[in-house]
Coordinates of C-alpha atoms and ligand atoms in Angstrom, one line a residue:
Chain A
M1 CA 0.0 0.0 0.0
S2 CA 1.3 3.5 -0.8
D3 CA 2.1 6.0 1.9
P4 CA -1.0 7.5 3.6
I5 CA -2.1 10.9 2.3
L6 CA -3.0 12.0 5.8
S7 CA -1.4 10.6 8.9
I8 CA -2.4 11.6 12.4
R9 CA -0.3 10.7 15.3
G10 CA -1.0 11.1 19.0
L11 CA -3.4 13.9 18.4
R12 CA -4.8 15.3 21.7
K13 CA -7.1 18.2 22.4
A14 CA -8.1 19.6 25.8
Y15 CA -10.3 22.6 25.4
A16 CA -9.8 25.5 27.8
S17 CA -13.0 24.4 29.4
G18 CA -11.3 21.2 30.4
T19 CA -13.1 19.0 28.0
E20 CA -10.8 16.3 26.6
A21 CA -12.1 16.2 23.1
L22 CA -9.4 13.9 21.7
K23 CA -7.3 11.4 23.5
A24 CA -4.1 10.6 21.6
L25 CA -5.7 9.8 18.3
D26 CA -3.9 7.9 15.6
L27 CA -5.3 7.6 12.1
D28 CA -4.0 7.0 8.5
I29 CA -6.1 7.9 5.5
Q30 CA -5.2 6.3 2.2
R31 CA -4.9 8.1 -1.0
G32 CA -8.1 8.3 -3.0
E33 CA -10.3 6.5 -0.4
I34 CA -13.6 7.6 1.1
F35 CA -13.3 7.4 4.8
A36 CA -16.3 7.7 7.1
L37 CA -15.8 8.8 10.6
L38 CA -18.7 7.6 12.5
G39 CA -19.6 8.7 16.0
P40 CA -22.2 10.1 18.3
N41 CA -22.5 13.8 19.1
G42 CA -19.6 15.2 21.1
A43 CA -17.3 12.3 20.0
G44 CA -14.6 14.6 18.7
K45 CA -15.2 14.4 15.0
T46 CA -15.4 18.2 14.4
T47 CA -12.4 18.8 16.7
M48 CA -10.3 16.4 14.7
I49 CA -11.1 18.0 11.4
S50 CA -10.7 21.5 12.8
I51 CA -7.2 20.7 14.0
V52 CA -6.2 19.2 10.7
C53 CA -7.5 22.3 8.9
G54 CA -5.8 24.8 11.2
I55 CA -8.9 26.1 12.9
V56 CA -8.4 24.6 16.3
R57 CA -5.0 24.3 18.0
A58 CA -3.8 20.8 19.0
T59 CA -2.8 20.2 22.6
D60 CA -0.3 17.6 21.4
G61 CA 0.4 15.4 18.4
T62 CA 1.2 15.8 14.7
V63 CA -0.5 15.7 11.4
L64 CA 1.3 14.8 8.2
I65 CA -0.3 15.7 4.9
D66 CA 1.4 13.6 2.2
G67 CA 4.4 13.3 4.5
K68 CA 4.6 17.1 5.2
H69 CA 4.1 18.5 8.7
W70 CA 0.9 20.4 8.7
R71 CA 2.1 23.4 10.7
Q72 CA 5.6 23.8 9.3
N73 CA 4.4 23.5 5.7
Y74 CA 1.0 25.1 6.2
R75 CA 1.0 26.9 2.9
E76 CA 1.6 23.8 0.9
T77 CA -0.6 21.5 3.0
R78 CA -3.6 23.8 3.3
R79 CA -3.8 24.4 -0.4
R80 CA -4.5 20.7 -0.8
I81 CA -7.3 20.5 1.7
G82 CA -10.9 21.6 1.3
L83 CA -13.3 21.9 4.2
V84 CA -17.0 21.8 4.3
P85 CA -17.8 22.6 7.9
Q86 CA -20.7 21.3 9.9
E87 CA -22.4 24.6 10.3
L88 CA -23.9 26.6 7.3
T89 CA -21.8 29.8 7.7
M90 CA -21.5 32.2 4.9
D91 CA -21.6 35.9 4.1
V92 CA -25.3 36.1 3.4
F93 CA -25.2 39.4 1.5
E94 CA -22.7 38.2 -1.1
P95 CA -23.6 36.9 -4.5
L96 CA -23.0 33.2 -5.0
M97 CA -20.5 33.6 -7.8
S98 CA -18.3 36.0 -6.0
T99 CA -18.3 34.1 -2.7
V100 CA -17.0 31.0 -4.6
S101 CA -14.4 33.0 -6.5
F102 CA -13.3 34.5 -3.2
S103 CA -12.7 31.1 -1.8
R104 CA -10.5 30.2 -4.8
E105 CA -8.4 33.4 -4.6
L106 CA -8.1 33.2 -0.8
F107 CA -6.1 29.9 -1.4
G108 CA -3.8 31.8 -3.7
L109 CA -5.1 30.6 -7.0
K110 CA -5.7 32.9 -10.0
P111 CA -9.4 33.5 -10.9
D112 CA -10.7 30.9 -13.3
P113 CA -14.3 31.6 -14.3
A114 CA -14.4 28.4 -16.5
R115 CA -13.4 26.3 -13.5
I116 CA -15.9 28.0 -11.2
E117 CA -18.6 27.5 -13.8
Q118 CA -17.8 23.8 -13.9
I119 CA -18.1 23.4 -10.2
L120 CA -21.4 25.3 -10.0
R121 CA -22.8 23.3 -12.9
D122 CA -21.8 20.0 -11.2
L123 CA -23.6 21.2 -8.0
S124 CA -26.7 22.4 -10.0
L125 CA -26.0 26.0 -8.8
W126 CA -25.2 27.6 -12.1
D127 CA -28.7 29.1 -12.6
K128 CA -28.4 30.7 -9.2
R129 CA -24.9 32.2 -9.7
K130 CA -26.1 35.8 -9.4
S131 CA -28.3 35.2 -6.4
I132 CA -27.6 36.7 -3.0
L133 CA -26.8 33.9 -0.7
K134 CA -29.6 34.7 1.8
E135 CA -32.1 34.1 -0.9
L136 CA -31.1 30.5 -1.4
S137 CA -32.7 27.5 0.2
G138 CA -31.0 25.5 2.9
G139 CA -30.1 22.7 0.5
M140 CA -28.6 25.1 -1.9
K141 CA -26.6 26.8 0.8
R142 CA -25.1 23.5 1.7
R143 CA -24.1 23.0 -1.9
V144 CA -22.6 26.5 -1.9
M145 CA -20.4 25.4 1.0
I146 CA -19.2 22.5 -1.0
A147 CA -18.6 24.7 -4.0
K148 CA -16.5 27.0 -1.9
A149 CA -14.5 24.1 -0.6
L150 CA -13.9 22.8 -4.1
A151 CA -13.0 26.2 -5.6
H152 CA -9.3 25.7 -5.0
E153 CA -9.3 22.2 -6.4
P154 CA -8.2 20.4 -3.2
D155 CA -7.3 16.7 -3.4
I156 CA -8.4 16.1 0.2
L157 CA -11.9 17.0 1.1
F158 CA -13.4 17.0 4.6
L159 CA -17.2 16.9 4.8
D160 CA -18.4 17.4 8.3
E161 CA -21.8 15.9 8.6
P162 CA -22.7 16.8 5.0
T163 CA -26.2 15.3 5.2
A164 CA -27.3 16.3 8.7
G165 CA -30.8 17.7 8.4
V166 CA -30.9 17.2 4.6
D167 CA -33.7 15.7 2.7
V168 CA -33.5 12.3 1.0
E169 CA -33.0 13.7 -2.5
L170 CA -30.2 16.0 -1.6
R171 CA -28.6 13.2 0.4
K172 CA -28.6 11.0 -2.7
D173 CA -27.1 14.0 -4.7
M174 CA -24.4 14.3 -2.1
W175 CA -23.5 10.6 -2.3
N176 CA -23.2 10.9 -6.1
L177 CA -21.1 13.9 -5.8
V178 CA -18.7 12.1 -3.4
R179 CA -18.4 9.2 -5.8
R180 CA -17.6 11.5 -8.7
L181 CA -15.0 13.2 -6.6
R182 CA -13.4 9.9 -5.8
E183 CA -13.3 9.1 -9.5
Q184 CA -11.4 12.3 -9.9
G185 CA -8.9 11.1 -7.3
V186 CA -10.0 13.2 -4.4
T187 CA -9.7 11.7 -1.0
V188 CA -12.8 12.2 1.0
I189 CA -13.2 12.1 4.7
L190 CA -16.7 12.6 6.0
T191 CA -18.3 12.4 9.4
T192 CA -21.8 11.3 10.0
H193 CA -24.1 9.8 12.5
Y194 CA -26.0 8.1 9.8
I195 CA -24.7 4.6 9.6
E196 CA -26.5 4.0 6.3
E197 CA -24.3 6.8 4.9
A198 CA -21.1 5.2 5.9
E199 CA -22.4 1.9 4.6
E200 CA -23.5 3.4 1.3
M201 CA -20.3 5.3 0.5
A202 CA -17.3 4.6 2.5
D203 CA -14.4 2.3 1.7
R204 CA -13.3 2.3 5.3
V205 CA -15.0 3.3 8.5
G206 CA -13.6 4.6 11.7
V207 CA -15.7 4.6 14.8
I208 CA -15.0 7.3 17.3
N209 CA -16.4 7.8 20.7
R210 CA -15.4 10.2 23.5
G211 CA -12.3 11.2 21.7
E212 CA -11.0 7.7 21.0
L213 CA -11.0 5.8 17.8
I214 CA -12.6 2.5 18.8
L215 CA -11.9 0.8 15.5
V216 CA -10.9 1.4 11.9
E217 CA -11.8 -1.2 9.4
E218 CA -12.5 -1.8 5.7
K219 CA -16.3 -1.5 5.6
H220 CA -16.8 -5.0 4.2
A221 CA -14.3 -6.5 6.6
L222 CA -15.9 -4.7 9.5
M223 CA -19.3 -6.0 8.6
Q224 CA -18.0 -9.5 8.1
K225 CA -15.9 -9.4 11.2
L226 CA -18.4 -8.0 13.5
G227 CA -21.6 -8.4 11.6
R228 CA -24.1 -10.9 12.8
K229 CA -26.1 -12.6 10.1
I230 CA -29.6 -13.6 10.1
L231 CA -30.9 -16.7 8.4
H232 CA -34.5 -16.7 7.2
L233 CA -36.2 -20.0 6.4
Q234 CA -39.5 -19.9 4.5
L235 CA -41.2 -23.0 5.7
T236 CA -43.3 -25.2 3.4
E237 CA -45.9 -25.8 6.2
P238 CA -46.5 -23.1 8.9
L239 CA -45.6 -24.2 12.4
Q240 CA -47.6 -23.6 15.6
A241 CA -44.6 -23.4 17.8
V242 CA -40.8 -24.0 17.7
P243 CA -40.4 -27.8 18.3
P244 CA -38.3 -28.7 21.4
S245 CA -35.7 -30.4 19.3
L246 CA -34.7 -27.1 17.8
A247 CA -34.6 -25.2 21.1
D248 CA -30.8 -25.3 21.3
W249 CA -30.6 -22.9 18.4
H250 CA -33.1 -20.4 19.9
P251 CA -34.8 -19.7 16.5
Q252 CA -37.7 -17.2 16.3
L253 CA -40.9 -18.1 14.6
S254 CA -42.9 -15.3 12.8
D255 CA -46.4 -14.6 13.9
D256 CA -47.9 -16.4 10.9
G257 CA -45.7 -19.4 11.7
A258 CA -44.3 -19.4 8.1
T259 CA -40.8 -18.0 8.7
L260 CA -38.2 -19.3 11.0
T261 CA -35.3 -16.9 11.7
Y262 CA -32.0 -17.8 13.2
E263 CA -29.3 -15.3 14.2
F264 CA -25.7 -16.4 14.0
D265 CA -22.3 -15.0 14.4
A266 CA -20.7 -14.7 10.9
K267 CA -17.2 -14.6 12.3
A268 CA -17.6 -17.7 14.5
E269 CA -16.0 -20.9 13.3
R270 CA -19.3 -22.8 13.8
T271 CA -22.3 -20.9 12.6
G272 CA -24.6 -23.7 13.7
I273 CA -26.4 -23.7 10.4
P274 CA -25.6 -27.2 9.2
S275 CA -26.6 -28.7 12.5
L276 CA -29.8 -26.7 12.6
L277 CA -30.7 -27.8 9.1
A278 CA -30.0 -31.4 10.0
A279 CA -32.1 -31.1 13.1
M280 CA -35.0 -29.7 11.0
R281 CA -34.7 -32.6 8.6
D282 CA -34.9 -35.0 11.5
A283 CA -37.9 -33.2 12.8
G284 CA -39.6 -33.4 9.4
I285 CA -39.7 -29.6 8.9
A286 CA -39.3 -28.7 5.2
F287 CA -38.5 -25.2 3.8
K288 CA -38.9 -23.9 0.3
D289 CA -36.5 -21.0 0.5
L290 CA -33.8 -19.4 2.6
D291 CA -31.6 -16.4 2.7
T292 CA -29.1 -14.8 5.0
K293 CA -28.8 -11.1 5.6
Q294 CA -25.9 -9.1 7.0
S295 CA -26.7 -7.0 10.0
S296 CA -26.2 -3.3 9.3
L297 CA -23.5 -1.1 10.5
E298 CA -26.0 0.4 12.8
D299 CA -26.2 -2.8 14.8
I300 CA -22.4 -3.0 14.8
F301 CA -22.1 0.5 15.9
V302 CA -24.6 0.2 18.8
D303 CA -22.9 -2.9 19.8
L304 CA -19.4 -1.4 19.8
I305 CA -20.3 1.7 21.8
H306 CA -22.3 -0.4 24.2
N307 CA -19.4 -2.7 24.7
G308 CA -17.0 0.3 25.1
R309 CA -19.2 1.6 27.9
K310 CA -19.4 -1.8 29.6
E311 CA -15.7 -2.1 29.5
A312 CA -15.3 1.3 31.0
A313 CA -17.7 0.5 33.7
D314 CA -15.9 -2.8 34.6
Chain B
M1 CA 3.6 35.6 -0.1
N2 CA 0.0 34.7 -0.9
W3 CA -0.7 38.0 -2.7
R4 CA -3.9 36.7 -4.2
G5 CA -5.2 35.7 -0.8
I6 CA -4.4 39.2 0.6
W7 CA -6.0 40.8 -2.5
A8 CA -9.1 38.6 -2.0
I9 CA -9.6 39.8 1.5
Y10 CA -8.9 43.4 0.5
K11 CA -11.4 43.3 -2.3
F12 CA -14.0 41.6 -0.2
E13 CA -13.7 44.3 2.5
L14 CA -13.8 47.2 0.0
H15 CA -16.9 45.5 -1.6
R16 CA -18.5 45.6 1.8
F17 CA -17.8 49.3 2.1
R18 CA -19.2 49.9 -1.4
R19 CA -22.6 48.5 -0.3
T20 CA -22.8 51.5 2.1
L21 CA -20.8 53.9 0.0
W22 CA -23.3 56.8 -0.1
T23 CA -24.0 56.8 3.6
G24 CA -20.4 56.2 4.2
L25 CA -19.4 59.3 2.3
A26 CA -22.4 61.5 3.2
V27 CA -21.8 61.2 6.9
P28 CA -18.3 62.8 6.8
V29 CA -19.4 65.5 4.4
I30 CA -22.4 66.5 6.6
T31 CA -20.4 66.3 9.9
T32 CA -17.6 68.4 8.4
S33 CA -20.0 71.0 7.2
L34 CA -21.6 71.1 10.6
Y35 CA -18.3 71.5 12.3
F36 CA -17.5 74.4 10.0
I37 CA -20.8 76.0 10.5
V38 CA -20.6 75.6 14.3
F39 CA -16.9 76.0 15.1
G40 CA -16.0 78.1 12.1
A41 CA -18.8 80.6 12.2
A42 CA -19.8 80.6 15.8
I43 CA -16.4 80.2 17.6
G44 CA -14.2 81.2 14.7
S45 CA -15.6 84.7 14.7
Q46 CA -14.4 85.1 18.3
M47 CA -11.1 83.4 17.7
T48 CA -9.7 84.4 14.3
E49 CA -6.2 83.0 14.4
I50 CA -4.2 80.3 16.3
S51 CA -0.4 80.6 16.0
G52 CA -0.9 82.8 12.9
I53 CA -3.2 80.2 11.2
P54 CA -6.8 81.2 10.4
Y55 CA -9.0 79.2 12.8
G56 CA -11.0 77.6 10.0
A57 CA -7.8 76.1 8.4
F58 CA -6.4 75.3 11.9
I59 CA -9.1 72.8 12.7
V60 CA -8.9 70.9 9.3
P61 CA -6.1 68.5 10.4
G62 CA -7.9 67.8 13.7
L63 CA -11.2 67.1 11.9
M64 CA -9.5 64.7 9.5
M65 CA -7.7 62.9 12.4
L66 CA -10.9 62.6 14.4
S67 CA -12.7 60.8 11.5
L68 CA -9.6 58.8 10.6
F69 CA -9.4 57.5 14.2
T70 CA -13.0 56.5 14.4
E71 CA -13.3 55.2 10.9
S72 CA -10.1 53.1 11.2
I73 CA -11.1 51.5 14.5
F74 CA -14.7 50.9 13.4
N75 CA -13.9 49.5 10.0
A76 CA -11.1 47.2 11.1
S77 CA -12.8 46.0 14.2
F78 CA -16.1 45.3 12.3
G79 CA -14.2 43.6 9.5
I80 CA -12.6 40.9 11.7
H81 CA -15.4 40.7 14.2
M82 CA -18.1 39.9 11.7
P83 CA -16.5 36.6 10.4
R84 CA -15.8 35.6 14.0
F85 CA -19.5 36.3 14.8
T86 CA -20.9 34.5 11.8
G87 CA -18.4 31.7 11.7
T88 CA -17.0 32.4 8.3
I89 CA -13.6 32.9 9.9
Y90 CA -13.2 29.2 9.4
E91 CA -12.3 29.8 5.8
I92 CA -9.7 32.5 6.6
L93 CA -8.1 30.3 9.3
S94 CA -7.9 27.3 7.0
A95 CA -6.4 29.2 4.1
P96 CA -2.7 29.2 3.3
L97 CA -2.3 32.7 4.7
S98 CA 0.2 33.8 7.3
A99 CA -1.0 36.0 10.2
F100 CA 0.8 39.0 8.5
E101 CA -1.0 38.4 5.2
T102 CA -4.4 38.1 6.9
V103 CA -3.9 41.3 8.8
L104 CA -2.6 43.1 5.7
G105 CA -5.8 42.3 3.9
Y106 CA -8.1 43.5 6.6
V107 CA -6.1 46.4 7.9
G108 CA -5.2 47.5 4.4
A109 CA -8.8 47.7 3.3
A110 CA -9.9 49.4 6.5
A111 CA -7.1 51.9 6.2
T112 CA -8.0 52.6 2.6
K113 CA -11.5 53.5 3.5
A114 CA -10.5 55.6 6.5
M115 CA -8.0 57.5 4.3
L116 CA -10.7 58.1 1.7
V117 CA -13.0 59.5 4.3
A118 CA -10.3 61.8 5.6
L119 CA -9.6 63.0 2.1
V120 CA -13.3 63.6 1.5
I121 CA -13.3 65.8 4.7
F122 CA -10.3 67.6 3.3
G123 CA -12.2 68.3 0.1
T124 CA -15.3 69.4 2.0
A125 CA -13.3 71.7 4.1
H126 CA -12.0 73.4 1.0
L127 CA -15.6 74.5 0.3
F128 CA -15.5 76.5 3.5
V129 CA -11.9 77.7 3.9
P130 CA -8.7 77.9 1.9
V131 CA -6.2 75.3 3.2
Q132 CA -2.6 75.1 2.1
V133 CA -0.6 72.0 2.7
L134 CA 3.0 72.7 3.2
H135 CA 4.3 69.1 2.8
P136 CA 1.7 67.2 0.8
G137 CA 3.8 64.0 0.4
L138 CA 4.6 63.9 4.1
M139 CA 0.9 64.6 4.8
L140 CA -0.2 61.6 2.9
L141 CA 2.4 59.4 4.4
Y142 CA 1.5 60.5 7.9
L143 CA -2.1 59.9 7.1
A144 CA -1.3 56.4 6.0
L145 CA 0.8 55.7 9.0
V146 CA -1.9 56.8 11.4
A147 CA -4.6 55.0 9.5
L148 CA -2.6 51.7 9.6
S149 CA -1.8 52.1 13.3
F150 CA -5.5 52.7 14.2
C151 CA -6.7 49.9 11.9
M152 CA -4.3 47.5 13.7
F153 CA -5.7 48.8 16.9
G154 CA -9.2 48.3 15.5
F155 CA -8.3 44.7 14.5
I156 CA -7.3 44.0 18.1
V157 CA -10.5 45.5 19.3
G158 CA -12.5 43.3 16.9
I159 CA -10.7 40.2 18.2
W160 CA -11.1 41.3 21.8
A161 CA -14.8 42.3 21.6
K162 CA -17.3 39.7 22.8
G163 CA -20.2 41.5 21.1
F164 CA -21.0 44.3 18.7
E165 CA -21.7 46.9 21.4
Q166 CA -18.1 46.5 22.6
L167 CA -16.9 47.5 19.2
Q168 CA -18.5 51.0 19.8
V169 CA -17.1 51.3 23.4
I170 CA -13.4 52.0 22.6
P171 CA -14.0 54.6 19.9
L172 CA -16.7 56.4 21.8
L173 CA -15.4 56.2 25.4
I174 CA -11.7 56.5 24.8
V175 CA -10.7 57.7 21.4
T176 CA -13.2 60.5 20.8
P177 CA -12.7 62.1 24.3
L178 CA -8.9 61.9 23.9
T179 CA -9.2 63.5 20.5
F180 CA -11.4 66.4 21.7
L181 CA -9.1 66.9 24.7
G182 CA -6.0 66.4 22.6
G183 CA -6.1 69.7 20.8
A184 CA -8.0 68.7 17.7
F185 CA -9.8 72.1 17.8
Y186 CA -7.4 74.3 19.8
S187 CA -3.8 74.7 20.5
I188 CA -2.7 73.2 23.8
D189 CA -0.7 76.3 24.4
M190 CA -4.0 78.0 25.1
L191 CA -4.4 75.8 28.2
A192 CA -3.5 76.9 31.7
E193 CA -1.1 74.8 33.8
P194 CA -1.4 72.1 35.0
W195 CA -3.7 71.2 32.2
R196 CA -1.2 71.8 29.5
T197 CA 1.3 69.4 31.1
I198 CA -1.3 66.8 31.8
T199 CA -2.4 67.0 28.2
L200 CA 1.1 66.1 27.0
F201 CA 0.4 62.6 28.4
N202 CA -2.4 62.2 25.9
P203 CA -0.9 60.3 23.0
V204 CA -3.5 61.7 20.6
V205 CA -1.9 65.2 21.0
Y206 CA 1.2 63.9 19.2
L207 CA -0.7 62.3 16.4
I208 CA -2.8 65.5 15.7
N209 CA 0.1 67.8 16.0
G210 CA 2.3 65.7 13.8
F211 CA -0.3 65.8 11.2
R212 CA -0.9 69.5 11.7
W213 CA 2.8 70.1 11.2
T214 CA 2.7 68.6 7.7
F215 CA 0.1 71.3 6.9
F216 CA 1.5 74.4 8.4
G217 CA 5.1 73.6 9.4
T218 CA 4.3 74.6 13.0
A219 CA 2.6 72.6 15.8
D220 CA 2.4 72.4 19.6
V221 CA 5.1 69.6 19.7
S222 CA 8.0 68.9 17.5
F223 CA 7.5 66.8 14.4
G224 CA 10.2 64.4 15.6
A225 CA 8.3 63.8 18.9
A226 CA 5.1 63.3 17.1
L227 CA 6.5 60.8 14.7
A228 CA 8.2 58.9 17.5
A229 CA 4.9 58.7 19.4
T230 CA 3.0 57.5 16.2
L231 CA 5.6 54.9 15.5
A232 CA 5.5 53.7 19.1
F233 CA 1.8 53.4 18.9
A234 CA 2.1 51.4 15.7
G235 CA 4.7 49.2 17.3
V236 CA 2.5 48.4 20.3
C237 CA -0.4 47.5 18.0
L238 CA 1.8 45.3 15.9
A239 CA 3.0 43.5 19.0
G240 CA -0.6 43.0 20.1
I241 CA -1.5 41.4 16.8
W242 CA 1.6 39.2 16.9
W243 CA 0.6 38.0 20.3
I244 CA -3.0 37.3 19.2
F245 CA -1.8 35.0 16.4
R246 CA 0.9 33.5 18.5
T247 CA -1.5 32.4 21.2
G248 CA -4.7 32.1 19.1
Y249 CA -6.4 34.5 21.6
R250 CA -10.1 34.4 20.8
L251 CA -9.2 33.3 17.3
K252 CA -8.6 29.6 17.7
A253 CA -9.9 27.4 20.5
Ligands
ADP1 N1 -14.7 25.4 21.3 C1 -15.0 24.5 22.2 N2 -14.7 24.8 23.5 C2 -14.9 23.8 24.5 N3 -15.3 22.6 24.3 C3 -15.6 22.2 23.0 C4 -15.4 23.2 21.9 N4 -15.8 22.5 20.8 C5 -16.1 21.3 21.1 N5 -16.0 21.1 22.4 C6 -16.3 19.8 23.2 O1 -15.5 18.8 22.7 C7 -16.2 17.6 22.5 C8 -16.1 17.1 21.1 O2 -16.9 18.0 20.3 P1 -16.9 17.9 18.7 O3 -15.6 17.7 18.2 O4 -17.7 19.0 18.2 O5 -17.7 16.5 18.5 P2 -18.5 16.0 17.3 O6 -18.2 16.8 16.1 O7 -18.1 14.5 17.2 O8 -20.0 16.1 17.6 C9 -17.6 17.9 23.0 O9 -17.7 17.5 24.4 C10 -17.7 19.4 22.9 O10 -18.6 19.9 23.9
MG2 MG1 -19.4 17.8 14.9

């Protein structure tokens, strides 16, 4: 694997209020990947992003952008980073076009109307280019924030909760945009509480809670490693109750008696499926169809944080 | 140097001023006219000359300085306070700009506007009285130096202030009284002791008299002392700004 494009080592942040928002965080982001940082409110996601982008001061630790120290080489490193902050903050009296051009020039690039046009078209903002920002809808404002972040053509993009409070359609647009950016070679780091979002888009997922990265995994590996699977059996003949001979597997019977579900640990060596099926045959229970379903990241996430708390309590 | 970034901030700030261009220029024109009507006609008829200078002309540098101070502080403090208040400062902080470049953008724009206002006052004054400037080049340089110093001071105020009302406090409660008491409209030689000596501790006296010297070649304090005081003030403000960026004071959590 090539060197990480972003490398965070021992990053700590204690705010003046005493809150320890980050506790010695280590994280490597690979070139060109989509990384989802998943965690509840107050976990430290925004703090981490803000430190990398130079908005918040780190208490301790270092960040390397493509091997370059982020404070010693801030001109070079910042030029490569685009940030879409969590809050919708903009100069509401400015026209859209000039606020996006401003962002580009602020990063030291010469004005490029063709480039800005392309960005605005990609975000379906071109028709509104002359509008004053305060006249735009919330969804458009969010896209303006993205346009500003892309105006200087960064190759690392941070999206801090890009779809919080956003309707379904815009969320889909956002996902498509992120995929297009990845195709252009942009590394995307996004934070979210929506597990489906990480599941839908990310190549890798990091779970953060109370300033600590609990785990970082390939999304698929994560789901396989930690995911529990559910086996659904469509029975040929409905059952009144689960026969005692199957009690060892603790299967659940649906209300109509037609579906038997069995939850199993996908990472376990013995899933219990062959023995369950054998026991069913012995009991004379036939089925006409079966499928297994991966449990979602949501289940994994709840599980992880729950276990984290339990360990802390022990 | 990220010249484009500096230029972007400078343009943005001037654009903001342009939105209120007419009120921004009408106010100094009207106030200057009022000063001339009140001070020039009412008081000036009692007091025809100060140190051999017609009273009307004598107050022109003071009037320009008074507006320059308040405009500089207000524009610069508002310019940096606004993005802190709305949160758009995130973009400035995350841009490849040094502290010096950021300050240059904001302070440069605020100083430009303050100087424009001072020159509008100068032009308006010409409608009422003839004013000769003995050292026009030096006058402009001095104007720029004072504008930059007060804009740096305003930048500090904008960072320090916790709300918009605090932006008004410093100009109204400190700078305007010091200016009125600092010989903007009279010569401090007209004061009885101990007031004259006490007044010499007012730094604004030096700023105004330095500026007045560039007009008439004579003032209550020597030009050297005035220049030294102005440079010292600029130095203190520069140090304050350096400290702000060094520590992240109210700029970065
Ligand atoms: N400027 C600040 N001053 C003091 N505490 C802060 C500040 N910003 C965030 N915090 C605290 O740091 C912790 C992490 O916050 P944050 O990084 O915003 O989390 P997230 O983005 O994951 O919701 C929270 O406990 C929050 O209250
Ligand atoms: Mg956050």
